[in-house]
Coordinates of C-alpha atoms in Angstrom, one line a residue:
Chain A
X1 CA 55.8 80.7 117.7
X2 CA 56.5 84.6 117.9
X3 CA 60.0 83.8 119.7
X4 CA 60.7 81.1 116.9
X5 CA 60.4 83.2 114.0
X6 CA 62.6 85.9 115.8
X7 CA 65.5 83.3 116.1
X8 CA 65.1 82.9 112.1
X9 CA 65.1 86.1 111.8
X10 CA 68.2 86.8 113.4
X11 CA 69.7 83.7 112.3
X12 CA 68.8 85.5 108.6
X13 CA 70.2 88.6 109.1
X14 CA 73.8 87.2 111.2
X15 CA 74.3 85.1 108.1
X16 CA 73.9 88.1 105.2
X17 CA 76.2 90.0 107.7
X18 CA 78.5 87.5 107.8
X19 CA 78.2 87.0 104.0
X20 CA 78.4 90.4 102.6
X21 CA 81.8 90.8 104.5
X22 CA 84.7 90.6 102.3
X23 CA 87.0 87.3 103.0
X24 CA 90.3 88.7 101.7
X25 CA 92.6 85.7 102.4
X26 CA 91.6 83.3 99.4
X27 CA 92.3 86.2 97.3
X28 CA 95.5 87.5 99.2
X29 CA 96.5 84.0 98.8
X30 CA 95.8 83.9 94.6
X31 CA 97.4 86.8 94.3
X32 CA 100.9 86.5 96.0
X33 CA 100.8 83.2 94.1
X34 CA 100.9 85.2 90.8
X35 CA 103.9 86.7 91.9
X36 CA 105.8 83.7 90.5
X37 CA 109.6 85.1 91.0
X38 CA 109.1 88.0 92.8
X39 CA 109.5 88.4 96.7
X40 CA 106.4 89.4 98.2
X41 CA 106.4 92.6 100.1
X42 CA 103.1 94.2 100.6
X43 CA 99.3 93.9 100.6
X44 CA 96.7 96.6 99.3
X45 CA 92.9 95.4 100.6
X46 CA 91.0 97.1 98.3
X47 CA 87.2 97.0 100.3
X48 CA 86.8 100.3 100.8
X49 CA 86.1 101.5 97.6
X50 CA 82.9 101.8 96.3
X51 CA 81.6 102.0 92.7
X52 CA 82.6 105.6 91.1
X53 CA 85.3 106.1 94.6
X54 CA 88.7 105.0 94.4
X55 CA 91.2 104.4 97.4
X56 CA 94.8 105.1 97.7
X57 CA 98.1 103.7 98.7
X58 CA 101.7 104.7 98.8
X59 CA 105.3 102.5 98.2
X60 CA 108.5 103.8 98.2
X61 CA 110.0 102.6 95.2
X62 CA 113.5 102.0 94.3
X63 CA 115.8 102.4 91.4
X64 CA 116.8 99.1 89.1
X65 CA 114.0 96.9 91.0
X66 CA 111.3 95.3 89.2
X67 CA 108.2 95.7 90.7
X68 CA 105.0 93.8 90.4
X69 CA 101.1 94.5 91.4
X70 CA 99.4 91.3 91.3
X71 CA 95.6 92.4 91.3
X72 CA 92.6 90.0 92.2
X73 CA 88.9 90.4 92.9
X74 CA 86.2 88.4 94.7
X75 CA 84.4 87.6 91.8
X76 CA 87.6 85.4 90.6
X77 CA 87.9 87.0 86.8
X78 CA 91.0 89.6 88.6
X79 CA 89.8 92.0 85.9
X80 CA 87.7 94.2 88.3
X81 CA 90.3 95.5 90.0
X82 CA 92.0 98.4 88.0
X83 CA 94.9 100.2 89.5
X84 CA 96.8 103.3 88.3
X85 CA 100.4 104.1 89.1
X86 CA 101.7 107.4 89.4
X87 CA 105.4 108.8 90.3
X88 CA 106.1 111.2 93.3
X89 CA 105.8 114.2 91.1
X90 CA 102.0 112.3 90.6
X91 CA 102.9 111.9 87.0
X92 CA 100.8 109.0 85.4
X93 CA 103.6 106.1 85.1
X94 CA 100.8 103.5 83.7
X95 CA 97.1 101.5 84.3
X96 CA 96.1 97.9 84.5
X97 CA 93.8 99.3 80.8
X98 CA 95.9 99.7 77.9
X99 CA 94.3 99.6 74.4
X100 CA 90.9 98.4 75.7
X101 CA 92.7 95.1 77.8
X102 CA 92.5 94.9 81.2
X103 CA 95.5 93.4 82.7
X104 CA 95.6 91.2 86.1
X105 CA 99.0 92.5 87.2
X106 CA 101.3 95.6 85.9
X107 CA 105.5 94.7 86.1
X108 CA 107.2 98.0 86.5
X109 CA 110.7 98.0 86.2
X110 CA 111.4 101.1 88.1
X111 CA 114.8 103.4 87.3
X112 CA 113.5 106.2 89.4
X113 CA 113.9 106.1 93.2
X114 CA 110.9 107.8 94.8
X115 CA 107.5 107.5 96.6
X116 CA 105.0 106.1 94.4
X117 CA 101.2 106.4 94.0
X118 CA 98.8 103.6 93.6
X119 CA 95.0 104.1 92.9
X120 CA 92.3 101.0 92.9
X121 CA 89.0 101.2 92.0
X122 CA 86.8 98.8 91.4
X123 CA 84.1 97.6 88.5
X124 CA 81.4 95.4 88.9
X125 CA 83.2 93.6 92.1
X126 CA 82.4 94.0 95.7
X127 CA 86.0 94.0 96.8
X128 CA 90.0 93.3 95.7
X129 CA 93.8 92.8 97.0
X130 CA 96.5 93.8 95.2
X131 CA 99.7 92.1 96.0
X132 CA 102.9 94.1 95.8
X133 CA 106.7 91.8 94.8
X134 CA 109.8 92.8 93.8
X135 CA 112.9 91.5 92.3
X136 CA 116.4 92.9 91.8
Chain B
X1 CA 50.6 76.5 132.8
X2 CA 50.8 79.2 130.1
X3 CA 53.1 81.6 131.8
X4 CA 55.8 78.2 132.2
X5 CA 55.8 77.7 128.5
X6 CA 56.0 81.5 127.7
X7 CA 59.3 81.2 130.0
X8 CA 60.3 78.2 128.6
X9 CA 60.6 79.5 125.0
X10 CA 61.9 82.8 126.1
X11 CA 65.0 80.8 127.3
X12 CA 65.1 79.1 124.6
X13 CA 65.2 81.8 122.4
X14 CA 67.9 83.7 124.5
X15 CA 70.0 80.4 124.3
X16 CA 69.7 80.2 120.9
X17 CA 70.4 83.7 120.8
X18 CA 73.4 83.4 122.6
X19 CA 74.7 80.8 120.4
X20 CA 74.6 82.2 117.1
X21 CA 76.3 85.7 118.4
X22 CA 79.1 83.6 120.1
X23 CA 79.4 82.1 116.6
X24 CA 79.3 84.3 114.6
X25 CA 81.2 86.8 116.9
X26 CA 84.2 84.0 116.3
X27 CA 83.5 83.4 112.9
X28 CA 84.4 87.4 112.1
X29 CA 88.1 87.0 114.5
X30 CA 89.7 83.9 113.3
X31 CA 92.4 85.4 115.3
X32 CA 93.1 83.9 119.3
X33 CA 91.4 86.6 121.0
X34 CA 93.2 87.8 124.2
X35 CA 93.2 90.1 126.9
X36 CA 94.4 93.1 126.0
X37 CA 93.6 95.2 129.2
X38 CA 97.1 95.0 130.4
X39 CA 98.8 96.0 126.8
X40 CA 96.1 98.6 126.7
X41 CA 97.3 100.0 129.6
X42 CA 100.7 100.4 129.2
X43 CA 99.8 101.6 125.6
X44 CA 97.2 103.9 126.1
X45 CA 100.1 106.7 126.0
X46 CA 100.3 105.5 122.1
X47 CA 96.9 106.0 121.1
X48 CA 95.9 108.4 118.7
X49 CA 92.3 109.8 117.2
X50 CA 91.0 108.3 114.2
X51 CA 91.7 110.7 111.7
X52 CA 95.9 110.3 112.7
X53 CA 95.4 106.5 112.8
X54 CA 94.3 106.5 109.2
X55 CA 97.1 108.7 108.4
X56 CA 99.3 106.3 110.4
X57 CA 98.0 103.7 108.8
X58 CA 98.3 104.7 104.9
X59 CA 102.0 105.5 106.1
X60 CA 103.3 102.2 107.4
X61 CA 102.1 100.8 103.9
X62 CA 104.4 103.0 102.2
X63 CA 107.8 101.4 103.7
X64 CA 109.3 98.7 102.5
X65 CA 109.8 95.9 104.5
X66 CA 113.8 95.5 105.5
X67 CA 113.6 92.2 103.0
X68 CA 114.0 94.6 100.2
X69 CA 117.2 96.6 101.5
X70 CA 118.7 93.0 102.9
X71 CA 118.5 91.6 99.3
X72 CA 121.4 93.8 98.2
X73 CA 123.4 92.5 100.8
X74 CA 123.7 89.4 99.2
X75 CA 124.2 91.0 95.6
X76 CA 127.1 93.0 97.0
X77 CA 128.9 89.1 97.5
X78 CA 129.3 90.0 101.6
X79 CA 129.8 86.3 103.1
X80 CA 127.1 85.4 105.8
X81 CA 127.8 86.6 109.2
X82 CA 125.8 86.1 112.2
X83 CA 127.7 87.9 114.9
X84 CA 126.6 91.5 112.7
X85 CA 122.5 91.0 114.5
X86 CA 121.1 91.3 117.3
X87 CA 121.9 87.7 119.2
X88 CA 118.8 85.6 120.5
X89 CA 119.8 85.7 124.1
X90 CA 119.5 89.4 124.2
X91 CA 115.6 88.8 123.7
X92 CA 115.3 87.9 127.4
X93 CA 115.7 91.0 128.7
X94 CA 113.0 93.4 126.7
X95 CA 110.2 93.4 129.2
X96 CA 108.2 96.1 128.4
X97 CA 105.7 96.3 125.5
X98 CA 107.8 98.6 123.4
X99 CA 111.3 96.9 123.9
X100 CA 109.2 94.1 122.9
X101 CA 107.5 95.7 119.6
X102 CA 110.3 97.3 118.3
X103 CA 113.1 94.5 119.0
X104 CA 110.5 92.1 117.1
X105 CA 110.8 94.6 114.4
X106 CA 114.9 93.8 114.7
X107 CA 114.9 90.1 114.9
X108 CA 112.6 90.1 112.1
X109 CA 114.8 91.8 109.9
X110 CA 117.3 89.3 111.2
X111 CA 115.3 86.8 110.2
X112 CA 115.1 88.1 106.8
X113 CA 118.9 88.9 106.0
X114 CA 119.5 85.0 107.8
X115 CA 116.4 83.7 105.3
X116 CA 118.0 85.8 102.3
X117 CA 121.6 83.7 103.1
X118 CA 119.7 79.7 103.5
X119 CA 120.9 79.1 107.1
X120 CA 118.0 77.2 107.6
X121 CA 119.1 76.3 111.6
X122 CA 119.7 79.9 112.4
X123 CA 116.4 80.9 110.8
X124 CA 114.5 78.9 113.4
X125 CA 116.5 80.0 116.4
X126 CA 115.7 83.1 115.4
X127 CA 111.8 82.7 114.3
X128 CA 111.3 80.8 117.7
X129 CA 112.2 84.4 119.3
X130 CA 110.3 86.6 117.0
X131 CA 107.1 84.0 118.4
X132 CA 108.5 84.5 121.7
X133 CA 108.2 88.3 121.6
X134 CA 105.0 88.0 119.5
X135 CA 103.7 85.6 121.8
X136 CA 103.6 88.1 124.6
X137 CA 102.6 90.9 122.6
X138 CA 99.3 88.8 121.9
X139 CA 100.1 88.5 118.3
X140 CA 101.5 84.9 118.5
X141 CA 98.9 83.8 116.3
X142 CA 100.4 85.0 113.0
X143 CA 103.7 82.6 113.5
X144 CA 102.9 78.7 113.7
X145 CA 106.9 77.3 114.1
X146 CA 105.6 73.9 113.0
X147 CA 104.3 74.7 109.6
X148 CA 107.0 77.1 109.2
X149 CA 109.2 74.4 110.0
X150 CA 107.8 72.1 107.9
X151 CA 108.2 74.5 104.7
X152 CA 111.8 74.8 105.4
X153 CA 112.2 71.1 105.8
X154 CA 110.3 70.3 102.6
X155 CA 112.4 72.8 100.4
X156 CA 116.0 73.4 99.4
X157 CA 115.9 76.8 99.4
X158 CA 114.3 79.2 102.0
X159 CA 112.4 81.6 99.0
X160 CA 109.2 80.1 100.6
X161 CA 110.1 80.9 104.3
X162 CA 111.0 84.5 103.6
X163 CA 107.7 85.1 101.5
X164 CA 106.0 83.4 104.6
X165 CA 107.5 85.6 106.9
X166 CA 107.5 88.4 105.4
X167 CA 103.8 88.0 104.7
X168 CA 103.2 87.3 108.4
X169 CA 104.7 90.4 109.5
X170 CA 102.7 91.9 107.3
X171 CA 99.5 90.5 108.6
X172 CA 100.6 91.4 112.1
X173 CA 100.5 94.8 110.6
X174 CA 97.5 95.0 109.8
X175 CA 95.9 93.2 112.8
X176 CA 97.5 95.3 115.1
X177 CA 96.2 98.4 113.0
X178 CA 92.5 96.9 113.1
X179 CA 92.7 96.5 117.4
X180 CA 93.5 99.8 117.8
X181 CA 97.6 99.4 118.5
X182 CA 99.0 100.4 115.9
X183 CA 101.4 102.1 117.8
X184 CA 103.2 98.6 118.5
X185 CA 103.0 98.1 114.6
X186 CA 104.8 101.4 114.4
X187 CA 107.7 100.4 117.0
X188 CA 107.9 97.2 114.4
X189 CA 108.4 98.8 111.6
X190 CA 111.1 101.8 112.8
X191 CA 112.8 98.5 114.6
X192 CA 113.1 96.5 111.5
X193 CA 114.0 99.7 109.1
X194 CA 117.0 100.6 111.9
X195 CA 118.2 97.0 112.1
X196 CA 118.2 97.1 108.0
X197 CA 119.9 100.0 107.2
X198 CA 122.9 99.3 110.3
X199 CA 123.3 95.6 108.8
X200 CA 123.5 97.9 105.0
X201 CA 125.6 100.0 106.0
X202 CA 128.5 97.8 108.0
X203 CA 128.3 95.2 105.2
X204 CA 128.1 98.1 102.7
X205 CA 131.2 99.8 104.0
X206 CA 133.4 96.8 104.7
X207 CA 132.8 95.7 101.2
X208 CA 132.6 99.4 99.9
X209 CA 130.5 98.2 97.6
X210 CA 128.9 101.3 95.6
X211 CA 125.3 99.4 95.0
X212 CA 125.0 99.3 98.6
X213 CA 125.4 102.9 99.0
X214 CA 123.1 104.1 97.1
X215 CA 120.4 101.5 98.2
X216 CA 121.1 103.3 102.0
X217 CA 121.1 107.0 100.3
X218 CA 117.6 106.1 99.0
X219 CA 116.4 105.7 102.5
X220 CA 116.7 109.2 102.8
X221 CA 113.1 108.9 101.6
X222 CA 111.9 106.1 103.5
X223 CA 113.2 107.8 106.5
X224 CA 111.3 110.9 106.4
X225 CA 108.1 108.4 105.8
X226 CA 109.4 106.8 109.2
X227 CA 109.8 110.7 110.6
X228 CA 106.2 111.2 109.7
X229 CA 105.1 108.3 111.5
X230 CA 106.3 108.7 114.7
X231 CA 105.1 112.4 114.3
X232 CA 101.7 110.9 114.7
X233 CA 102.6 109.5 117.9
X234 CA 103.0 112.8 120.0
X235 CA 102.0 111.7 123.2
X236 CA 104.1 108.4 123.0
X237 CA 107.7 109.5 125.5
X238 CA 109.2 106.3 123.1
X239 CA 108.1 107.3 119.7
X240 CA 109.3 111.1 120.5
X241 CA 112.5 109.9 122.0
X242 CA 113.0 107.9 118.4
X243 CA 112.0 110.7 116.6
X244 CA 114.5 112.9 117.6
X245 CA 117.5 110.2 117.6
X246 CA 116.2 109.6 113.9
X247 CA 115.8 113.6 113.3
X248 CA 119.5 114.0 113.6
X249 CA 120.1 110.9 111.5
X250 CA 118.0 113.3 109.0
X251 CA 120.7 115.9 108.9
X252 CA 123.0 113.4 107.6
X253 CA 121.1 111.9 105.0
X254 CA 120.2 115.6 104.0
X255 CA 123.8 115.6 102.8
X256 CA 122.9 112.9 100.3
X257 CA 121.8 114.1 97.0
X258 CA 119.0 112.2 94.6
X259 CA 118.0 114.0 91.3
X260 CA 115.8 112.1 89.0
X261 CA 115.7 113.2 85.1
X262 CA 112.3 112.6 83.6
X263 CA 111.7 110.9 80.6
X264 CA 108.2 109.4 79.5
X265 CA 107.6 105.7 80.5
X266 CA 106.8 103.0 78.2
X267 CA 104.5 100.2 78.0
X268 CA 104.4 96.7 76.1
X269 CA 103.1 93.6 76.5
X270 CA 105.8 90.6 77.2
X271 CA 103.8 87.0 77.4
X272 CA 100.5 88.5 77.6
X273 CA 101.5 90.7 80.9
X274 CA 101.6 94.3 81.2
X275 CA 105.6 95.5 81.5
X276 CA 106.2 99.4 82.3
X277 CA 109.3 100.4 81.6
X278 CA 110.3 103.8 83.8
X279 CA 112.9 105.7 81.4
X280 CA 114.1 108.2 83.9
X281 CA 117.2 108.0 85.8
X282 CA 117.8 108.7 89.2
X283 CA 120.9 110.4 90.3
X284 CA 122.5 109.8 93.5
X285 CA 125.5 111.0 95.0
X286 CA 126.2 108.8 98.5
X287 CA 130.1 109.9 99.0
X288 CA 131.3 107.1 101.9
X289 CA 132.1 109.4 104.7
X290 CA 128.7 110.2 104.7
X291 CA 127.4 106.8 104.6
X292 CA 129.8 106.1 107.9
X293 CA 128.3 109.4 109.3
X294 CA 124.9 107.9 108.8
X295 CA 126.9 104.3 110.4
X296 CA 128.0 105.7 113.3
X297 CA 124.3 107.9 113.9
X298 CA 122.3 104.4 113.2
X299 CA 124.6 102.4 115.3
X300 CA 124.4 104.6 118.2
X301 CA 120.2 104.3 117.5
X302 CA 120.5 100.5 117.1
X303 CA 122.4 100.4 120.9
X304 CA 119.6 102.2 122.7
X305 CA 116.9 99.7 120.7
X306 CA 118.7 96.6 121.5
X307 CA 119.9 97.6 125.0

């Protein structure tokens, strides 16, 4: 009976493991599907940030391009994801927040060549992608 | 009596055991799990400590994929032209894991500029020797030809088989980052960004087409991301041997000049998405002779890649 309940147990735990991982595909997957026109060239896993910590990425950016971040989260609503973008001089170009909105995706339609910032954190979601297209 | 069935559900339990961490061991990798003992071997002069590996890591997602420099190649009006890459046949003789790794990194730029251009049949010539070569660097998994195969059969254009592709690379990436070698995703990367920037810069100058040069001036930036990288790689005799062929490439693109003049961006809302308009400028001065310096330096890095 002792040996039984231990195979539950472990069965218990191996399955909240395996749950409270973050399955990035689906949302890899929705969110280079946002990109509509844009060629995909890059994705961000956001699933190291925790609540109140942010995580970082670099692009190198490139003059008369169009660039979007696509942003998604596993809670589906793609507003828990917020993402700011700053220039290589780590100037604030923009957010995902303007004027209390939270936006899925930011287009940027870059005229400065350069190495670019990104910062993600996250709200109220255990984890996010952010899918990075561009168009000439 | 007692003893036998005390046994009996001890193996049980270890059974049962057994079974739910071989399942849920397989159920974490979706990915073909392979032997990596003789890759590790012959790699084990790329390995670097954790802290340089992060580093390493947040540097290969800075540079851009070769897609995004082969795209101008077909704004500049340059007609297709297969003889410019590196032909298929030449992928029989890379034997060892970095020949390998960084001529994947060549043919998939190939793949990209051939994608960019709709020749579906040279597209799969050339995507059944990027499997090839990922095949035996245990990374095969990433590329199924039939479904790839199947997307270019079920569309007129190949917009879906570069974003596949491109994405797939991208995951191989990644998964070579998370086992521990990313010193083959490193090889990758310079391969592509070399095979890029030579295709650029022969289309560029027979066309002297002024876009293109200033697309291959920017990657005066992109290349000292690339110089960084390989810097993490001290005790790798191929990454050091790349660095210094790419070091003196850097003298030439230090004759490039970019200026940017600042100006506040601005942001409005177009269909109900966010659009940021940058209003700086960048300035770049990319005379020619210096783009066929930076020709002749890449070409002569290109030959030692390709063999």
């Amino acid at each position: 009976m002792k040996s039984v309940t231990i195979v539950f147990v472990t069965l218990f735990l191996a399955s909240f493991n395996a749950f409270s991982q973050c399955n990035t595909d689906p949302m890899v997957q929705k969110c280079s599907g946002k990109l509509g026109d844009f060629t995909f060239l890059k994705v961000y896993k956001i699933d190291k940030a925790k609540i109140g910590e942010s995580v970082e990425f670099s692009y190198v950016f490139s003059g008369n391009t169009s660039y979007m971040l696509s942003l998604c989260d596993d809670k589906g609503t793609d507003m828990g994801v917020e993402v700011s973008l700053f220039d290589s001089n780590r100037k604030l170009v923009s957010t995902n927040k303007l004027n209390g909105k939270v936006y899925a995706a930011i287009t940027y339609n870059c005229k400065s060549t350069g190495i670019y910032y990104m910062t993600y954190s996250m709200a109220d979601v255990n984890c996010g992608v952010s899918v990075l297209g561009f168009k000439k | 009596m007692k003893i036998h069935r005390k046994t009996k559900t001890l193996n049980l339990f270890l059974v049962l055991l057994s079974l739910v961490i071989a399942n849920f061991s397989s159920c974490s990798k979706k990915e073909k799990v392979d032997d990596f003992s003789e890759l590790s071997k012959s790699d084990s002069s790329g390995k670097i400590n954790n802290a340089t590996s992060e580093l390493a890591s947040q540097v290969i997602k800075s540079i851009p994929p070769p897609v995004e420099m082969e795209s101008m190649i077909l704004s500049s009006g340059a007609p297709y032209d297969l003889t410019i890459l590196n032909g298929v046949a030449e992928a029989e003789k890379y034997s060892t894991n970095y020949h390998k790794a960084i001529n994947l990194g060549i043919y998939g730029a190939d793949l990209a500029y051939i994608n960019i251009y709709n020749r579906k049949e040279d597209a799969l010539s050339y995507l059944n020797t990027v499997i090839k070569l990922s095949e035996d660097l245990k990374v095969g998994q990433f590329f199924d030809f039939e479904t790839i195969k199947r997307i270019a059969d079920n569309n007129k254009n190949l917009d879906s088989m570069l974003n596949i592709t491109t994405s797939n690379f991208e995951k191989m990436n990644n998964y070579l980052q998370d086992q521990n070698r990313s010193n083959l995703s490193m090889y990758m990367l310079t391969g592509g960004w070399v095979e890029a920037l030579y295709v650029a810069c022969k289309v560029g100058l027979d066309k002297k087409n002024q876009p293109l040069y200033e697309k291959i001036a920017e990657q005066k930036i992109v290349l000292d991301q690339i110089l960084l990288l390989l810097s993490c790689y001290k005790n790798d005799p191929n990454a050091m041997t790349l660095h210094n062929d790419l070091n003196e490439l850097k003298e030439t693109f230090n004759k490039i000049k970019i200026e940017t003049v600042y100006a506040e961006p601005t942001m409005v809302e177009e269909n109900g998405q966010l659009v940021v308009k940058d209003n700086s400028k960048t300035i770049i001065v990319a005379p020619e002779d210096v783009i066929m310096e930076i020709f002749t330096s890449i070409t002569n890095t290109r030959k030692k890649i390709i063999g």
